[in-house]
C-alpha positions as semicolon CSV with decimal commas, in nm:
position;residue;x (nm);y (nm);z (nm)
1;X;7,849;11,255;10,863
2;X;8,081;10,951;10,864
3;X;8,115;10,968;11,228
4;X;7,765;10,990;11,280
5;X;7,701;10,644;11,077
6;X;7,922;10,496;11,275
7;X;7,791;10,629;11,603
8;X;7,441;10,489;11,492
9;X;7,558;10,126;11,324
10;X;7,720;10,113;11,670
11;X;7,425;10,171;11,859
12;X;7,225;9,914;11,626
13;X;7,442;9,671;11,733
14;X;7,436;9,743;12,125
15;X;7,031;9,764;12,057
16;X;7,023;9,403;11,930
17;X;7,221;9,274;12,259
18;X;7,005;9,466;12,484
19;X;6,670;9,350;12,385
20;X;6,841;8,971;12,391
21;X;6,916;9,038;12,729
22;X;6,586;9,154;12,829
23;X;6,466;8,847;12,708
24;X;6,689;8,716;12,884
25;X;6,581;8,789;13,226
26;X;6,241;8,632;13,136
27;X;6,413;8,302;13,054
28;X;6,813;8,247;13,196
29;X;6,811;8,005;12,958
30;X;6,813;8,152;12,645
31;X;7,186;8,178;12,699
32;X;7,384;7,914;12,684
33;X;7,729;7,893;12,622
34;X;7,884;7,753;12,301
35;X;8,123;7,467;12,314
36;X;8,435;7,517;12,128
37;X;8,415;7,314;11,796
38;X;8,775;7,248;11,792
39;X;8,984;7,058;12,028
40;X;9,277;7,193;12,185
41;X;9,549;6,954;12,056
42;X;9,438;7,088;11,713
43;X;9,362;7,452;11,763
44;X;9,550;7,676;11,549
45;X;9,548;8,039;11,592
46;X;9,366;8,062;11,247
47;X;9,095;7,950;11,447
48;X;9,070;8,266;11,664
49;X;8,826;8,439;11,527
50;X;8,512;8,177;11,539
51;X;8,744;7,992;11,859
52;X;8,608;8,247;12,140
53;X;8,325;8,168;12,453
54;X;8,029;8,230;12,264
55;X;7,667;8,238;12,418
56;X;7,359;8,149;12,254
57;X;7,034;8,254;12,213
58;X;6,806;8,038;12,271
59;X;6,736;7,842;11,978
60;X;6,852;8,090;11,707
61;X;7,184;7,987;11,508
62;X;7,272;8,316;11,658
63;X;7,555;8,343;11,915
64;X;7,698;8,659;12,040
65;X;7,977;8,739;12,269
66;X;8,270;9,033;12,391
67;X;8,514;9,098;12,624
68;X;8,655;9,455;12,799
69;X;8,948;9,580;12,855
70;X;9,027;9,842;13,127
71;X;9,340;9,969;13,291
72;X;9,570;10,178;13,527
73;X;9,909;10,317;13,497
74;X;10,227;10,543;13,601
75;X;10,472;10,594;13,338
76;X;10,712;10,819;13,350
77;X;11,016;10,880;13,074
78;X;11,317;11,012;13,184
79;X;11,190;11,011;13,549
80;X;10,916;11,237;13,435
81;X;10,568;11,115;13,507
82;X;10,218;11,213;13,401
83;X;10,084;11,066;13,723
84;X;9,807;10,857;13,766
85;X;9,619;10,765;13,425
86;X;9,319;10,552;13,407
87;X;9,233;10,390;13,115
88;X;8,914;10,254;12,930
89;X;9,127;10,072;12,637
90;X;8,838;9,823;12,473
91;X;8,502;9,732;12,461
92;X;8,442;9,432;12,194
93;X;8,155;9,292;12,100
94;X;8,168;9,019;11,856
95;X;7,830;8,786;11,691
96;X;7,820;8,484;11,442
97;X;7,510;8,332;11,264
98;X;7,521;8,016;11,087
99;X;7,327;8,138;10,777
100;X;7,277;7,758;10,639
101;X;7,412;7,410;10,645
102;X;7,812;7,517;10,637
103;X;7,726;7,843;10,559
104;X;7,817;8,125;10,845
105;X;7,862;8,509;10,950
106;X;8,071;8,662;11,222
107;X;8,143;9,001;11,272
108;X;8,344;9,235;11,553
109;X;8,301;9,527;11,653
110;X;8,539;9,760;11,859
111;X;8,495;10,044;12,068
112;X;8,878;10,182;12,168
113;X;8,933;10,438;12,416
114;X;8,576;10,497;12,543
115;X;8,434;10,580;12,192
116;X;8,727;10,800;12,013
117;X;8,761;10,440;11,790
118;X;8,448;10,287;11,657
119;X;8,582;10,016;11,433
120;X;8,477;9,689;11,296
121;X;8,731;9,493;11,234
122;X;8,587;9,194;11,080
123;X;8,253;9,093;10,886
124;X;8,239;8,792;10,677
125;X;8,092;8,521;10,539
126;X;8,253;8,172;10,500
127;X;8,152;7,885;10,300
128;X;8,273;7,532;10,371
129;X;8,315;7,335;10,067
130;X;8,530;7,079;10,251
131;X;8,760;7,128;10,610
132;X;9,063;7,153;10,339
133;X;8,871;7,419;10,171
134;X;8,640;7,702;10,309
135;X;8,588;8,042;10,080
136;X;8,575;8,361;10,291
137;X;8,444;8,706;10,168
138;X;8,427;9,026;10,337
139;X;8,648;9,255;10,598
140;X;8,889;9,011;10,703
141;X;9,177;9,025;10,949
142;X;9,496;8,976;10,724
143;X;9,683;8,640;10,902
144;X;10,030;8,801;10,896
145;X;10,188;8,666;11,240
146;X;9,965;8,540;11,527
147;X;9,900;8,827;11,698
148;X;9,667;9,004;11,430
149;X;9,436;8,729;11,443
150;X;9,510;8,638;11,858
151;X;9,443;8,985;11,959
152;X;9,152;8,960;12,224
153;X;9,290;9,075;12,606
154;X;9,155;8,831;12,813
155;X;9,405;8,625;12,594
156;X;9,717;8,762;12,758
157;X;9,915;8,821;13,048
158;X;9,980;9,167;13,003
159;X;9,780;9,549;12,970
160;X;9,989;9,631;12,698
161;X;9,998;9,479;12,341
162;X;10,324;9,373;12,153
163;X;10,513;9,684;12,060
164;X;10,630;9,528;11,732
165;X;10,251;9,389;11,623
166;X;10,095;9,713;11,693
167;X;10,360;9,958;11,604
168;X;10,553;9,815;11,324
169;X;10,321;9,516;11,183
170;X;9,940;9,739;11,191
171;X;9,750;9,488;11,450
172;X;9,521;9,458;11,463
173;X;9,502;9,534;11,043
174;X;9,192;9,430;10,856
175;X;9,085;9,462;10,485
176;X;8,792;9,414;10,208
177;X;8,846;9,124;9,990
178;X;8,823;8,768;9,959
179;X;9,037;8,463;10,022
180;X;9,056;8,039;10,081
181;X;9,164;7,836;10,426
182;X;9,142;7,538;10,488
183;X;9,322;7,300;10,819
184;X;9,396;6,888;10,821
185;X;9,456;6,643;11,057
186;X;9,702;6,372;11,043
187;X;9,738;6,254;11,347
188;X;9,954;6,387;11,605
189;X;9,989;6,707;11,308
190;X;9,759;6,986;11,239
191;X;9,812;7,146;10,931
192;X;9,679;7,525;10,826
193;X;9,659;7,757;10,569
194;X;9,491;8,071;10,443
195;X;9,551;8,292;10,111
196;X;9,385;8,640;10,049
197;X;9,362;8,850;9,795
198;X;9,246;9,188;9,971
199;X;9,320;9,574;9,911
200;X;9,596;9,738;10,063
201;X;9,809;10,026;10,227
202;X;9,863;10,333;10,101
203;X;10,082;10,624;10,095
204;X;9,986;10,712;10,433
205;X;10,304;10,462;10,588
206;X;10,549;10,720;10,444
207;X;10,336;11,057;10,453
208;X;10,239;11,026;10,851
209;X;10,275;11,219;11,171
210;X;10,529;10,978;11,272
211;X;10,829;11,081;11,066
212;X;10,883;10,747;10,959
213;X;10,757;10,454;10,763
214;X;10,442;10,324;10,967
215;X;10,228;10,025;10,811
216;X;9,992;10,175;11,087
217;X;9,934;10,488;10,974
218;X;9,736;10,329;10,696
219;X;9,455;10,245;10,966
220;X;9,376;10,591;10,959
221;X;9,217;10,610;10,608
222;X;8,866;10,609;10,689
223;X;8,832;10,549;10,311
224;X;9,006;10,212;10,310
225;X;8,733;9,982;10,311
226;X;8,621;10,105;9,970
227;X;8,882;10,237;9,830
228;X;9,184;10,064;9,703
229;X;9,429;10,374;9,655
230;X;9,674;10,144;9,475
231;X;9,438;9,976;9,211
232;X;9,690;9,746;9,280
233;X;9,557;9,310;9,433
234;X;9,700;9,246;9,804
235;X;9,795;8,931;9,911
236;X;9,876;8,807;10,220
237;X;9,917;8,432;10,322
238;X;10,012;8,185;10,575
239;X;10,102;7,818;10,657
240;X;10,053;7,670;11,012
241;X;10,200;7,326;11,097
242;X;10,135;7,233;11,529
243;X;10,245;6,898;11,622
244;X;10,063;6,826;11,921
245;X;10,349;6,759;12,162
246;X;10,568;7,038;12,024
247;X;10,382;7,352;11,925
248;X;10,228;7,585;11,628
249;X;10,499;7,720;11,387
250;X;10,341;8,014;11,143
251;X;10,496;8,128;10,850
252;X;10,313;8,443;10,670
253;X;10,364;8,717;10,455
254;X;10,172;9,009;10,311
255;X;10,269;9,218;10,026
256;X;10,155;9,469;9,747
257;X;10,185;9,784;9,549
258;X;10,079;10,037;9,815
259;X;10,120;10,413;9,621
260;X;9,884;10,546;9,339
261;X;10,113;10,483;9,047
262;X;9,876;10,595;8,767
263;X;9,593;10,858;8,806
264;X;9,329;10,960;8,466
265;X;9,545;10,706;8,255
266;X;9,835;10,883;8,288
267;X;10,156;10,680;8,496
268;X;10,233;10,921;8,788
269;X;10,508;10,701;8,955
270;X;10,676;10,381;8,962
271;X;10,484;10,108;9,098
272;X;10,638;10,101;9,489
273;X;10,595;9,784;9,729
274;X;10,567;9,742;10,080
275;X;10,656;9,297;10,202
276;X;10,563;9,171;10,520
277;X;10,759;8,857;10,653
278;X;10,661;8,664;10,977
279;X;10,689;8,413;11,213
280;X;10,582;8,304;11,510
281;X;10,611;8,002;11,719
282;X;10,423;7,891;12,061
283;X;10,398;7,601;12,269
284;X;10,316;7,474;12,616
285;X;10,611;7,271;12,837
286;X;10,484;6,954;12,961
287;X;10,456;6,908;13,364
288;X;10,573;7,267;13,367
289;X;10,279;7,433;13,190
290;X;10,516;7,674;13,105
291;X;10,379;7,888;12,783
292;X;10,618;8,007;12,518
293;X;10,489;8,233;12,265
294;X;10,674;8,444;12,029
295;X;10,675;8,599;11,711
296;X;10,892;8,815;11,491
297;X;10,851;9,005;11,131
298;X;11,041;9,185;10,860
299;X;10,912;9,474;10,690
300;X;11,025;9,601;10,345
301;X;10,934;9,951;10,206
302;X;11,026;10,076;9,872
303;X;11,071;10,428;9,975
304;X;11,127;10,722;9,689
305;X;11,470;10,834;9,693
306;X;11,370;11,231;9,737
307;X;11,280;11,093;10,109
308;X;11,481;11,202;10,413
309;X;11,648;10,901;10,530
310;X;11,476;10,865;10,839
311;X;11,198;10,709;10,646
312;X;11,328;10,347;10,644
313;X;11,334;10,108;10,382
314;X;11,356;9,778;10,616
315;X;11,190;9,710;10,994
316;X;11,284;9,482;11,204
317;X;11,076;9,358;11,527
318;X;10,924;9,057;11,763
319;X;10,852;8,973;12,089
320;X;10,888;8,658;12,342
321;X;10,688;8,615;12,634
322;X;10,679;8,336;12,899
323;X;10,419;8,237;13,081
324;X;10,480;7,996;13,407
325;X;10,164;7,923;13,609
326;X;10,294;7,940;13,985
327;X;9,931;7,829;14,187
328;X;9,653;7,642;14,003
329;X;9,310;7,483;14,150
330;X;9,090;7,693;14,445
331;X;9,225;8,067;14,505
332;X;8,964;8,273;14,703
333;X;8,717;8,054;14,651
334;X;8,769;8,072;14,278
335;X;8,740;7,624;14,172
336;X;8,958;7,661;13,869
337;X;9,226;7,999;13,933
338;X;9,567;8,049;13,821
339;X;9,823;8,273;13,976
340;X;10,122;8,306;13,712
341;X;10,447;8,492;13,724
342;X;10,501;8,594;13,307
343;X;10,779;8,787;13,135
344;X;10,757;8,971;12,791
345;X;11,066;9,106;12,580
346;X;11,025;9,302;12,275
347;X;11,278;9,468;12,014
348;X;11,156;9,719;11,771
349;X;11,405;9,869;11,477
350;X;11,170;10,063;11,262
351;X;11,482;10,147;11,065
352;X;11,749;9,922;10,962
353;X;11,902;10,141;10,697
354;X;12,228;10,345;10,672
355;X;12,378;10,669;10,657
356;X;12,436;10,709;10,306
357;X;12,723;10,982;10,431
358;X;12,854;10,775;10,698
359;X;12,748;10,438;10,617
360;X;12,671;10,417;11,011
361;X;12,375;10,238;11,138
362;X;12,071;10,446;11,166
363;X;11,871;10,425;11,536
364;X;11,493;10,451;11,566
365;X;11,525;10,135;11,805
366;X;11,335;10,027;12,115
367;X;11,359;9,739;12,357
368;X;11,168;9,689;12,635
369;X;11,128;9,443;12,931
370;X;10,792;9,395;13,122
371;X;10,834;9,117;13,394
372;X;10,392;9,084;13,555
373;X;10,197;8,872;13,769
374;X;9,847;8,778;13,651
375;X;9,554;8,597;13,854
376;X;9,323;8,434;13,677
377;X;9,019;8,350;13,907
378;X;8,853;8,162;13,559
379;X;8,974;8,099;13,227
380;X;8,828;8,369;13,086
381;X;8,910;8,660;13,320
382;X;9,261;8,784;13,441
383;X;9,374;9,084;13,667
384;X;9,705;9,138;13,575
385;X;10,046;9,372;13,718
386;X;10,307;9,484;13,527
387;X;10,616;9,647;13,531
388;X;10,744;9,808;13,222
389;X;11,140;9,875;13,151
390;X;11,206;10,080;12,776
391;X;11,520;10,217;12,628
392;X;11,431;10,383;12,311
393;X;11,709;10,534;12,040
394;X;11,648;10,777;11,854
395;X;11,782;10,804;11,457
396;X;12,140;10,928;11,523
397;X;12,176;10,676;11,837
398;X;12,217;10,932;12,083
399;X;12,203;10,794;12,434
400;X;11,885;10,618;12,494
401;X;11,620;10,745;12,669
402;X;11,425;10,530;12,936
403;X;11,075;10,431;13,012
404;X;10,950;10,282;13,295
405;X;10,643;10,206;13,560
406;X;10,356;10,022;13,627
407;X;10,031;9,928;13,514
408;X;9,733;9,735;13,652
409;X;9,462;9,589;13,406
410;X;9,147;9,366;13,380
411;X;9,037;9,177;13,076
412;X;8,703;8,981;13,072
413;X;8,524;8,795;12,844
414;X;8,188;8,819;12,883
């Protein structure tokens, strides 16, 4: 029953675009793309959520918009390949309304995998007292690093996302609840923040398939939008200061009771946390054009003693890519392509405890190096090649085992 709501919200939704677009062909001007209201010096990623090519329709204060993601690849793990494997990873559609004067909507939907994911990850209204001070209600995309809120493909340089956002930190992680932001000027400074008070995880990061904590396991309670399995308030919140010749620094962090601690009245357990720590840094080199991004998080997890130890208490993880634009101007008859030679390096220790016999180190450790080459024949579209190099550890940090291959993706807005 559940999966046939979804099946028919989703094709609502697709409905709505399709009989724009017929409309469309009457009239190519009904669509018209929307000009970003924010300027680049001041662009935060807070902003990435309304920040994205919009088109609208006609008249309407109605503006919809997507992008796709599809891809090819040959891994193999200990020189063991599955072959070829072709890949439909996203289809995102994403609309906004402005309701009344500073009053607006915006939601996204996601289809991952062809349709074995149908979810929407954010639907809310915001109301804009002042630019210090907006009030947001709704699903909302929790700002813990950049990533989470950064997420969309045609974004970045490479098919796969960060190992540490999407494997340690739950990107892209959403919730019900409510919360403030606000951003000011001052000159050559842009300052940000945002504050939520949403519901949470639950006991799903240390009762999982995994075999270890996983804030992403939590994404499988299909229940989580309505119920708060803690009873417990969520918060998660972040500051953003970019000086315009520098860069963005973000500093964020998410936290909460996450187990069902009481149940008919009656205490059942000890009230057990899970803290989120992040931050994340990116700028652009003048002359150079050379893109730095990066972004790293702790994780704490108070984890019941009667656990087996390879359930962590404390995750460690981040990534840095660089992004150095080799070709820029005609390509192929493309006016305004990029070629650009990138390089992303990730570390993930999803368990930074001990032995309590040994007091030695436990493993559960990854690192991985993925060197690509991207074309971008418009801003908004890039065909990109990778090359992926993994040694993962496992808990008793027996000799590592390695990944590697390819991959060749598109990502498009559209």
């Amino acid at each position: 029953m559940k999966h046939t709501y979804r099946y028919i919200l989703s094709i609502s939704f697709l409905l709505l675009i399709a009989s724009q677009s017929i409309q469309a062909q009457v009239d190519s001007t009904l669509f018209k793309r929307v000009r970003p209201s924010v300027t680049r010096d001041s662009l935060l990623n807070m902003d990435a959520q309304y920040e994205r090519p919009f088109l609208s329709i006609n008249k309407t204060p109605v503006a919809i918009g997507g992008y796709v993601e599809a891809n090819w690849q040959n891994i193999s793990k200990e020189g063991v390949s599955d072959g070829h494997q072709f890949q439909f990873r996203r289809f995102t559609l994403f609309t906004s309304a402005t309701i009344s004067q500073r009053i607006k909507f915006l939601a996204e939907l996601e289809f991952e995998d062809g349709t074995r994911e149908i979810a929407l990850e954010f639907a809310a209204v915001d109301f804009e007292f002042d630019p210090l001070l907006n009030f947001r209600g709704g699903i909302v995309v929790n700002p813990i690093g950049a990533f989470n809120q950064n997420h969309d493909g045609p974004k970045w340089e490479f098919t796969d996302r960060p190992i540490a956002s999407t494997e340690m930190l739950p990107a892209t992680w959403s919730t019900a609840g409510f919360g403030l932001y606000g951003k000011k000027n001052l000159q050559d400074w842009t300052l940000g923040y945002e504050a939520y008070l949403t519901s949470g995880f639950d006991r799903l990061i240390i009762e999982n398939d995994q075999g270890r904590t996983s804030l992403p396991a939590s994404k499988e309670n299909p229940d989580r939008f309505e119920i708060n399995e803690s009873g417990a308030i969520f918060t998660t919140g972040k500051l953003a200061i970019k000086n315009h010749k520098i860069g963005e620094l973000g500093i964020s962090h998410m936290g909460g009771v996450y187990n069902k601690h009481f149940e008919e009245g009656e205490h059942v357990d000890i009230k057990r946390r899970v803290d989120a720590f992040a931050l994340d840094f990116n700028t652009e080199i003048p002359h150079w054009g050379t893109q730095l991004i990066t972004e790293a998080a702790w994780v704490r997890v108070d984890v019941p003693k009667t656990y087996s130890q390879q359930f962590g208490t404390k995750q460690f993880g981040g990534f840095v890519d660089i992004v150095q634009p080799i070709v820029k101007g005609r390509i192929l008859g493309w006016d305004d392509a990029t070629l650009n030679l990138a390089l992303r390096s990730e570390f993930v220790d999803w368990n930074k405890d001990t032995f309590k016999e040994t007091s030695e180190s436990i493993g559960d450790e990854l690192w991985s190096f993925m060197p690509a080459i991207s074309f971008r024949p418009a801003p908004q579209t890039v065909l990109r090649f990778n090359y992926r190099f993994q040694k993962e550890r496992d808990l008793f940090r027996n000799p590592a085992e390695r990944t590697d291959g390819f991959s060749f993706g598109i990502s498009s807005y559209f």
